Coordinates of C-alpha atoms and ligand atoms in Angstrom, one line a residue:
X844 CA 20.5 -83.5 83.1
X845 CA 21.4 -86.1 80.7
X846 CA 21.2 -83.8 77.9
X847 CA 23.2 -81.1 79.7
X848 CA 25.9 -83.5 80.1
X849 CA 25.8 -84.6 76.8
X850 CA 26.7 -80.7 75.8
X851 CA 29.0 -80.3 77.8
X852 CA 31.2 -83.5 76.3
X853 CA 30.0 -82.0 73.0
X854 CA 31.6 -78.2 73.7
X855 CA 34.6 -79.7 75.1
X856 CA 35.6 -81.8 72.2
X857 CA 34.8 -79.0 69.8
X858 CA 36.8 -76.8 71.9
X859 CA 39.5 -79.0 71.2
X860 CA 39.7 -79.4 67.8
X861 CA 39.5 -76.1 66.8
X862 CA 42.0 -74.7 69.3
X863 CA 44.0 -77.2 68.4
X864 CA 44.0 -78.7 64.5
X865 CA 41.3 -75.1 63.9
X866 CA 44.0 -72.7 64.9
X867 CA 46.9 -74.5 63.2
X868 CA 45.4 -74.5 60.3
X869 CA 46.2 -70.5 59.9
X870 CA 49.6 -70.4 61.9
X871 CA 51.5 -71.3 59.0
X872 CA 50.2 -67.9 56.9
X873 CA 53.7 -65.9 57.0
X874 CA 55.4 -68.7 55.8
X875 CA 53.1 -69.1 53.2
X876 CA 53.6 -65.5 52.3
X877 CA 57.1 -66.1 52.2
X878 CA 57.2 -68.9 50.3
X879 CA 54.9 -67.5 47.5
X880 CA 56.6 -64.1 47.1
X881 CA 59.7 -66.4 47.5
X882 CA 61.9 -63.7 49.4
X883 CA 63.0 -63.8 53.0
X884 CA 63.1 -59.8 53.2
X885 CA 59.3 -59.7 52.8
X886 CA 58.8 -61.1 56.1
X887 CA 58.8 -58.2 58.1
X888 CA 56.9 -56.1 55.3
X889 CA 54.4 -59.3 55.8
X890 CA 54.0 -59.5 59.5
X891 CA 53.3 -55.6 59.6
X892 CA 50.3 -56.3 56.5
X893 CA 49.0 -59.2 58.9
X894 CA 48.6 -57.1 62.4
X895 CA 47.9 -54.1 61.2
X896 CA 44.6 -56.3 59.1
X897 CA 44.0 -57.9 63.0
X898 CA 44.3 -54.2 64.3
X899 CA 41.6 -53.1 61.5
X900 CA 39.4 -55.6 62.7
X901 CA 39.5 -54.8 65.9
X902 CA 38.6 -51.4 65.6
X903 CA 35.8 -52.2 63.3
X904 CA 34.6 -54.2 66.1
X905 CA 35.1 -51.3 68.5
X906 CA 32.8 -49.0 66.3
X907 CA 30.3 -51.4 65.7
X908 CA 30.6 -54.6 67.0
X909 CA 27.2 -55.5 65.1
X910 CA 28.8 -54.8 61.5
X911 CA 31.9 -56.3 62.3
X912 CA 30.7 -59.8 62.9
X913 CA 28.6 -59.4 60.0
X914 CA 31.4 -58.7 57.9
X915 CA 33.1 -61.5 59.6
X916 CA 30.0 -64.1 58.7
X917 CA 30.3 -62.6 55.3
X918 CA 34.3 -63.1 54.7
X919 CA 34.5 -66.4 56.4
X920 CA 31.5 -67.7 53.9
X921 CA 33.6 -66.6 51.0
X922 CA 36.8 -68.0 52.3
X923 CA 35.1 -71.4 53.3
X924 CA 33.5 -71.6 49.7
X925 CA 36.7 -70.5 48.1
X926 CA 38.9 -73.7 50.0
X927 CA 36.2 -75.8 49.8
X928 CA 36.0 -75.3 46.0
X929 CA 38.6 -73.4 44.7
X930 CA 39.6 -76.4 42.7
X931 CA 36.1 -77.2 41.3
X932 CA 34.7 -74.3 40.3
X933 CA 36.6 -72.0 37.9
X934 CA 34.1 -69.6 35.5
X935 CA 35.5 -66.3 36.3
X936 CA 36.0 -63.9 39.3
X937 CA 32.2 -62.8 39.7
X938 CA 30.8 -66.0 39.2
X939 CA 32.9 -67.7 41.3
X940 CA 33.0 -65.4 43.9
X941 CA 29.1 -65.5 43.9
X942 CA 29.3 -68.8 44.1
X943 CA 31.8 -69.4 47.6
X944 CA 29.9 -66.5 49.1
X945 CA 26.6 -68.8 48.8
X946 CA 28.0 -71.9 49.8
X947 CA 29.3 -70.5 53.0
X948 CA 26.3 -68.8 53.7
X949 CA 24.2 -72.0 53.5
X950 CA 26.6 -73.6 55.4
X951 CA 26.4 -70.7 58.3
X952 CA 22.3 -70.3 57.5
X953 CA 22.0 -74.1 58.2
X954 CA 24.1 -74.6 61.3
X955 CA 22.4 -71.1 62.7
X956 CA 18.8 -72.0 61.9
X957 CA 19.5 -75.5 63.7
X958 CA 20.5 -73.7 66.8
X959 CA 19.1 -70.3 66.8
X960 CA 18.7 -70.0 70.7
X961 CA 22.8 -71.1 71.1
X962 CA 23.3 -68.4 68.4
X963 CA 21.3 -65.6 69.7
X964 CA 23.4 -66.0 72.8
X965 CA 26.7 -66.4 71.6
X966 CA 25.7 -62.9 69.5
X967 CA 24.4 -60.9 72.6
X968 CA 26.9 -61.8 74.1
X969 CA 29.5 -60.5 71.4
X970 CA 27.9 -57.8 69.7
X971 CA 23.9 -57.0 72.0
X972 CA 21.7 -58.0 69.3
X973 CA 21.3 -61.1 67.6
X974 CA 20.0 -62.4 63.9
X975 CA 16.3 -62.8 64.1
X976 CA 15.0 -66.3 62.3
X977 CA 13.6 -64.3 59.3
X978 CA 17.2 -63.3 58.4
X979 CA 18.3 -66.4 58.8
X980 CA 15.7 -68.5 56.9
X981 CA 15.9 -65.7 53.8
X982 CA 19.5 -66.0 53.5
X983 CA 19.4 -69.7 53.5
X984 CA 16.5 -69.8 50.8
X985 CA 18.6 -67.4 48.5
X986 CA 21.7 -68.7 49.1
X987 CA 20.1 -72.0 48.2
X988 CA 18.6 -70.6 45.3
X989 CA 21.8 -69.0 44.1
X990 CA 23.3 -72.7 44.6
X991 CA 21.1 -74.4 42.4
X992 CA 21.1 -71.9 39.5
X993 CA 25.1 -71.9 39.2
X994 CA 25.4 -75.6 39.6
X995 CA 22.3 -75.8 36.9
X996 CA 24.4 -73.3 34.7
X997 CA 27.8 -74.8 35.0
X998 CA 26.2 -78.0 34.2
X999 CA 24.1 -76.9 31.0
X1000 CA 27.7 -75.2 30.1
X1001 CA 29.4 -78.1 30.3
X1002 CA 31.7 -76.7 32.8
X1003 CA 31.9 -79.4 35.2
X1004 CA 30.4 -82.7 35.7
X1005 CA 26.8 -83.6 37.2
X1006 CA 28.3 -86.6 40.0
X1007 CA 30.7 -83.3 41.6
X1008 CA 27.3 -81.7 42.2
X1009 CA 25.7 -84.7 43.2
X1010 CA 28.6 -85.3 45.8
X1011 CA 28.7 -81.7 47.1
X1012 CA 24.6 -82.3 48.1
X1013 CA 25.0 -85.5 49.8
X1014 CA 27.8 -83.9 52.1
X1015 CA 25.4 -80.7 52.7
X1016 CA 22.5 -83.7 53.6
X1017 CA 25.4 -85.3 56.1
X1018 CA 26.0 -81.8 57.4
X1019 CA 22.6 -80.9 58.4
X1020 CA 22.4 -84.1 60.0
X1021 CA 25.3 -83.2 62.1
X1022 CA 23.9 -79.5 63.2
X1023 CA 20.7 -81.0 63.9
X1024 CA 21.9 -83.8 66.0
X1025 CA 24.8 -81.6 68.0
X1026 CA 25.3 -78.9 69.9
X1027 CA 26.0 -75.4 67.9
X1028 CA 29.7 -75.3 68.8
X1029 CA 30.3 -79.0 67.9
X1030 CA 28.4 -78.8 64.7
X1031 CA 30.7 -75.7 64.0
X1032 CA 33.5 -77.7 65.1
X1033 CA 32.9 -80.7 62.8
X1034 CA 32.6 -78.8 59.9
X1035 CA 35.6 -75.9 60.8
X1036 CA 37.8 -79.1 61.3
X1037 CA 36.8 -81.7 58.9
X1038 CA 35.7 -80.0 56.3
X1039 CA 38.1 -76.8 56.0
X1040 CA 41.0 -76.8 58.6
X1041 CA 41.9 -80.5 57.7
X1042 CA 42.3 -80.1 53.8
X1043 CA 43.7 -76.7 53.9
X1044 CA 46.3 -78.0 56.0
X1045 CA 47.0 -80.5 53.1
X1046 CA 47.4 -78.2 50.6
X1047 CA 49.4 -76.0 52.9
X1048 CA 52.0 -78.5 53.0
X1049 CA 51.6 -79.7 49.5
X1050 CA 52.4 -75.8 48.3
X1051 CA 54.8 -75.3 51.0
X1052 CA 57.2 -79.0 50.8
X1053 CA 55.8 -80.6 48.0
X1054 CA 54.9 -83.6 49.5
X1055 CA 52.6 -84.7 52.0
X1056 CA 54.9 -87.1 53.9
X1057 CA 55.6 -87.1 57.5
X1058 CA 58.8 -85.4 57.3
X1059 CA 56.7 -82.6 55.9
X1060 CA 53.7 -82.8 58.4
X1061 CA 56.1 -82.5 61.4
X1062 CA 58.4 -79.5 59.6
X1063 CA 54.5 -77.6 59.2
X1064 CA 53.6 -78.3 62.9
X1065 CA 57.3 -77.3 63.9
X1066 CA 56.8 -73.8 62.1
X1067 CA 53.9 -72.9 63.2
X1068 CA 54.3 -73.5 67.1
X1069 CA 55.0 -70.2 67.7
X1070 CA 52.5 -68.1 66.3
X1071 CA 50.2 -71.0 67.5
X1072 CA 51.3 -70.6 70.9
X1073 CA 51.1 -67.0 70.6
X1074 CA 47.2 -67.2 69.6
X1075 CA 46.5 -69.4 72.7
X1076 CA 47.9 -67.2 75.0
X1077 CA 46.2 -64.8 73.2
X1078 CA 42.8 -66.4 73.9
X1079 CA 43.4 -66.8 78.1
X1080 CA 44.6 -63.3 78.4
X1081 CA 41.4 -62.0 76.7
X1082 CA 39.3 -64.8 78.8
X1083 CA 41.3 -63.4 82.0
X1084 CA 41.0 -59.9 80.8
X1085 CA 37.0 -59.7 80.7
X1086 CA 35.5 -61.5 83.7
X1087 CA 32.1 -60.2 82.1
X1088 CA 32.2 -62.8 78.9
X1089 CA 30.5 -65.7 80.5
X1090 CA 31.0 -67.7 77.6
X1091 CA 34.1 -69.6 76.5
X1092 CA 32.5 -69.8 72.8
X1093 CA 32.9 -65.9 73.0
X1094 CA 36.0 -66.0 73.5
X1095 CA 36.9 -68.7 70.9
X1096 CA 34.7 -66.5 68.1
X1097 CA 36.8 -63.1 68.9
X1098 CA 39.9 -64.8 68.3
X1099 CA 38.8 -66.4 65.3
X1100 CA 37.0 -63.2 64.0
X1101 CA 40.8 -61.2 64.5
X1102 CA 43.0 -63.8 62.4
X1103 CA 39.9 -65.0 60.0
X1104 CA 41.0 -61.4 57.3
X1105 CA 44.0 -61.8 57.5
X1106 CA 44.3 -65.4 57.0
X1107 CA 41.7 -65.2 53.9
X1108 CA 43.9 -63.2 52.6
X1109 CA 46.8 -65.2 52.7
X1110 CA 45.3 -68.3 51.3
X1111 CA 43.5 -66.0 48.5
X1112 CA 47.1 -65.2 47.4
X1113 CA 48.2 -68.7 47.8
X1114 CA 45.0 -70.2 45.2
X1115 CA 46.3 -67.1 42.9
Ligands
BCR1548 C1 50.7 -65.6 61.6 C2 50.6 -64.7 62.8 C3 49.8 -65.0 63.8 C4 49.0 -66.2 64.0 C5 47.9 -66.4 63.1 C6 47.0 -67.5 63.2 C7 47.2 -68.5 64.3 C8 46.0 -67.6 62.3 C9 44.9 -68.5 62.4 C10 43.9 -68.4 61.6 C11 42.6 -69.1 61.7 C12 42.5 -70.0 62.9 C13 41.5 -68.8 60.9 C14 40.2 -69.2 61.2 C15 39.2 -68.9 60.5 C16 37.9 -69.2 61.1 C17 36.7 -68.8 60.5 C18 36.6 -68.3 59.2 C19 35.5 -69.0 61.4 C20 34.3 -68.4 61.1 C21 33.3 -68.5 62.1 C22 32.1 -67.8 62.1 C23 31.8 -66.8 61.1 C24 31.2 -68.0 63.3 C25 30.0 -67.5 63.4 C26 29.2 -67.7 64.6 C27 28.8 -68.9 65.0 C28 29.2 -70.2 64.3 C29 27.9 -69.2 66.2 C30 27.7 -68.0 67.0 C31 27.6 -66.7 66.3 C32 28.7 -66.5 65.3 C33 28.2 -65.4 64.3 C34 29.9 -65.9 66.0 C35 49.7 -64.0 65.0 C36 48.4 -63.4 65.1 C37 50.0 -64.8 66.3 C38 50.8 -62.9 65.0 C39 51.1 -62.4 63.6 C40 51.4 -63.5 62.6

């Protein structure tokens, strides 16, 4: 009982942060858009690119919802490698592309493997089948093994210092410590919010003001509200919409799988 109320606490907060600060973090992308290309009359041009990538996610999903959230696993490993180190790691586009792709899928591997039961019903629930723990256990041992090879190269090639790497394993230590003490959706929470939404927000405002002052936060936050507001409703209408999704984490994951391309795309641009 204890332990069920403990969850519950646990979902709830996660819930929170990524609706909230997890959301944000994208809302801001036509702005972005707008000020890297630097011309108001892109906007429209932009918004049409943005929902017609949502609406090509969708129907991927429709065809085969199975490939879709694969793809999305797949894309959101890259992206969260890409923002994590983007600044770090710069070899050249196959390299580091490699590389993101493998951090993220450690990162995914380890928080699945911690919670495969959560998983497998999150994924039945979205898609009728689930990862099985072979999958998941190969692609963390490559992944691993893909990690430790590039850091071993870039360090041999003088490319970047020893301590960075030294760093990057301590935080992956503190991470698995977090998955294996918390619940799946707060372990995905922690690191969504503390570890990527937080910092990309930073340099969001950094690349769209400058500065990161207060002035600054508040003008980010005051853009975004809309599209923000927009996603939420967005989220109750599908939660109203399908009385058979028993899961609010369902509901959370389709909304992030829609804006998660889209988004990935706007924050490769903004790195490029
Ligand atoms: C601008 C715009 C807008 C908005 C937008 C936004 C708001 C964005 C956001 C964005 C974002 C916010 C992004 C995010 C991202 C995320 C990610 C990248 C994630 C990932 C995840 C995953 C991959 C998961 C997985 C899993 C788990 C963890 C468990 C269970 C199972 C599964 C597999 C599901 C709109 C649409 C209104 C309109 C138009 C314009």
């Amino acid at each position: 009982m204890s332990i069920q109320f403990g969850e519950v606490v646990e979902d709830f907060l996660a819930y929170i942060m990524v609706v909230s600060i997890g959301i944000l973090h994208g809302a801001n992308d036509l702005l972005i858009l707008s000020t890297k290309e630097k011309m108001d009359k892109t906007f429209r041009k932009n918004l049409v690119i943005y929902v017609s990538i949502i609406i090509l996610c969708v129907i991927i999903y429709l065809f085969s919802p199975f490939i879709a959230i694969l793809l999305f696993v797949l894309l959101s490993s890259y992206h969260f490698g890409e923002e994590h180190l983007g600044e770090t790691i710069n070899l050249n586009f196959l390299f580091n592309a490699v590389y993101f792709l493998a951090y993220g899928l450690f990162i995914f591997s380890l928080l699945f493997y911690q919670s495969i039961f959560d998983v497998a019903e999150i994924m039945i629930e979205l898609t009728g089948a689930t990862f099985t723990k072979f999958q998941i256990e190969t692609t963390l041992l490559t992944s691993a093994v893909f990690l430790l090879i590039g850091s071993l190269y870039l360090v041999l090639a003088k490319k970047n210092e020893v301590e960075i790497f030294v760093k990057e394993f301590f935080y992956l230590l503190l991470l698995f410590l977090v998955f294996k003490t918390s619940s799946l959706v707060l372990g995905f929470a922690v690191y969504f919010i503390f570890w990527h939404s937080i910092p990309s927000i930073i340099h969001q405002i950094q690349f769209i003001s400058g500065d990161l002052n207060r002035k600054n936060i508040l003008f980010y936050v005051k853009k975004a509200m809309i599209y923000w507001i927009i996603s939420i409703a967005g989220l109750l209408i599908l939660y109203q919409l399908f009385p058979q999704i028993k899961l609010f984490a369902t509901v959370v994951f389709v909304i992030l799988f829609a804006v998660t391309a889209p988004h990935t795309w706007v924050m490769h641009k903004m790195k490029n």
